[in-house]
Amino acid sequence: MSDTVFVCYDFNVEPAIPGCEILIAELSQLGFDSFQEHENGISAYVDSKISSEIDLKDIQIFNTEEFKISFEITLLKSKIGILNGKVILTLFM
């Protein structure tokens, strides 16, 4: 099994529509590769190696008064392995 550390940015976005769609598009360009939508916004995941190079000031939606965005950051470790020929991914804090 190999270990990787991911960073989860949990964004609260008001208004969520179309704010979340815009935010996902901008984050994708910065290297975020997984997203999960929730009632108040999105959770966006990026490899910790890339995370240190990201400057959230570069995200245009943060620089507009149309949207209110707040976020929390969580580090997640992952274990990737193969069990009975299937790839298993486990995330934990």
Short mmCIF file of C-alpha atoms in Angstrom, two decimals:
data_model
loop_
_atom_site.label_atom_id
_atom_site.label_comp_id
_atom_site.label_asym_id
_atom_site.label_seq_id
_atom_site.Cartn_x
_atom_site.Cartn_y
_atom_site.Cartn_z
CA MET A 1 0.00 0.00 0.00
CA SER A 2 1.16 3.53 -0.66
CA ASP A 3 0.38 6.67 1.35
CA THR A 4 -0.59 10.03 -0.12
CA VAL A 5 -1.64 13.19 1.68
CA PHE A 6 -4.52 15.18 0.24
CA VAL A 7 -5.81 18.58 1.26
CA CYS A 8 -9.57 19.08 1.49
CA TYR A 9 -10.87 22.61 1.10
CA ASP A 10 -14.45 22.74 2.35
CA PHE A 11 -16.03 25.82 0.73
CA ASN A 12 -19.30 27.45 1.78
CA VAL A 13 -20.62 29.47 -1.14
CA GLU A 14 -23.49 31.99 -1.23
CA PRO A 15 -25.32 31.87 -3.54
CA ALA A 16 -24.46 28.22 -4.18
CA ILE A 17 -25.86 28.38 -7.71
CA PRO A 18 -24.03 29.44 -9.89
CA GLY A 19 -21.18 30.04 -7.40
CA CYS A 20 -20.20 26.39 -6.97
CA GLU A 21 -20.01 25.79 -10.72
CA ILE A 22 -17.77 28.83 -11.19
CA LEU A 23 -15.58 27.83 -8.24
CA ILE A 24 -15.16 24.24 -9.51
CA ALA A 25 -14.11 25.54 -12.94
CA GLU A 26 -11.49 27.85 -11.42
CA LEU A 27 -10.17 25.27 -8.94
CA SER A 28 -9.83 22.69 -11.74
CA GLN A 29 -7.41 25.02 -13.50
CA LEU A 30 -5.24 25.15 -10.35
CA GLY A 31 -4.86 21.37 -10.01
CA PHE A 32 -7.83 20.36 -7.85
CA ASP A 33 -9.04 17.05 -9.21
CA SER A 34 -11.95 15.85 -7.07
CA PHE A 35 -15.08 17.66 -5.96
CA GLN A 36 -18.09 16.81 -3.83
CA GLU A 37 -21.08 19.11 -3.76
CA HIS A 38 -23.03 19.64 -0.55
CA GLU A 39 -25.96 21.83 0.47
CA ASN A 40 -23.87 24.91 1.29
CA GLY A 41 -21.08 24.59 -1.26
CA ILE A 42 -18.38 22.12 -2.25
CA SER A 43 -15.49 20.11 -0.91
CA ALA A 44 -12.47 20.24 -3.22
CA TYR A 45 -9.49 17.88 -3.01
CA VAL A 46 -5.91 18.39 -4.14
CA ASP A 47 -2.63 16.53 -3.60
CA SER A 48 -0.67 18.19 -0.78
CA LYS A 49 2.36 18.55 -3.09
CA ILE A 50 0.32 20.86 -5.32
CA SER A 51 -1.52 22.58 -2.47
CA SER A 52 1.53 24.47 -1.26
CA GLU A 53 1.84 26.14 -4.67
CA ILE A 54 -1.79 27.32 -4.82
CA ASP A 55 -2.55 30.97 -4.12
CA LEU A 56 -6.28 31.38 -3.51
CA LYS A 57 -5.93 35.09 -4.38
CA ASP A 58 -5.65 33.92 -8.00
CA ILE A 59 -9.24 32.66 -7.92
CA GLN A 60 -11.37 35.34 -9.57
CA ILE A 61 -14.63 34.46 -7.79
CA PHE A 62 -13.00 35.45 -4.46
CA ASN A 63 -12.48 38.96 -5.81
CA THR A 64 -16.13 39.72 -6.53
CA GLU A 65 -18.84 41.04 -4.24
CA GLU A 66 -21.48 38.82 -5.91
CA PHE A 67 -20.48 35.79 -3.82
CA LYS A 68 -19.66 35.17 -0.17
CA ILE A 69 -17.16 32.34 0.19
CA SER A 70 -15.60 30.91 3.32
CA PHE A 71 -13.60 27.72 3.73
CA GLU A 72 -11.87 25.31 6.09
CA ILE A 73 -8.84 23.17 5.28
CA THR A 74 -8.33 19.57 6.39
CA LEU A 75 -5.38 17.25 5.70
CA LEU A 76 -6.40 13.72 4.71
CA LYS A 77 -4.11 10.73 4.42
CA SER A 78 -4.97 8.02 1.97
CA LYS A 79 -4.01 4.42 1.69
CA ILE A 80 -4.15 2.89 -1.75
CA GLY A 81 -3.85 -0.84 -2.13
CA ILE A 82 -5.06 -3.84 -4.04
CA LEU A 83 -7.32 -6.41 -2.46
CA ASN A 84 -8.52 -9.41 -4.46
CA GLY A 85 -7.55 -7.66 -7.69
CA LYS A 86 -9.49 -4.47 -6.86
CA VAL A 87 -7.98 -1.07 -6.10
CA ILE A 88 -8.99 0.10 -2.63
CA LEU A 89 -8.75 3.78 -1.60
CA THR A 90 -9.19 4.71 2.06
CA LEU A 91 -9.18 8.33 3.28
CA PHE A 92 -8.70 9.27 6.91
CA MET A 93 -7.77 12.31 8.98
#
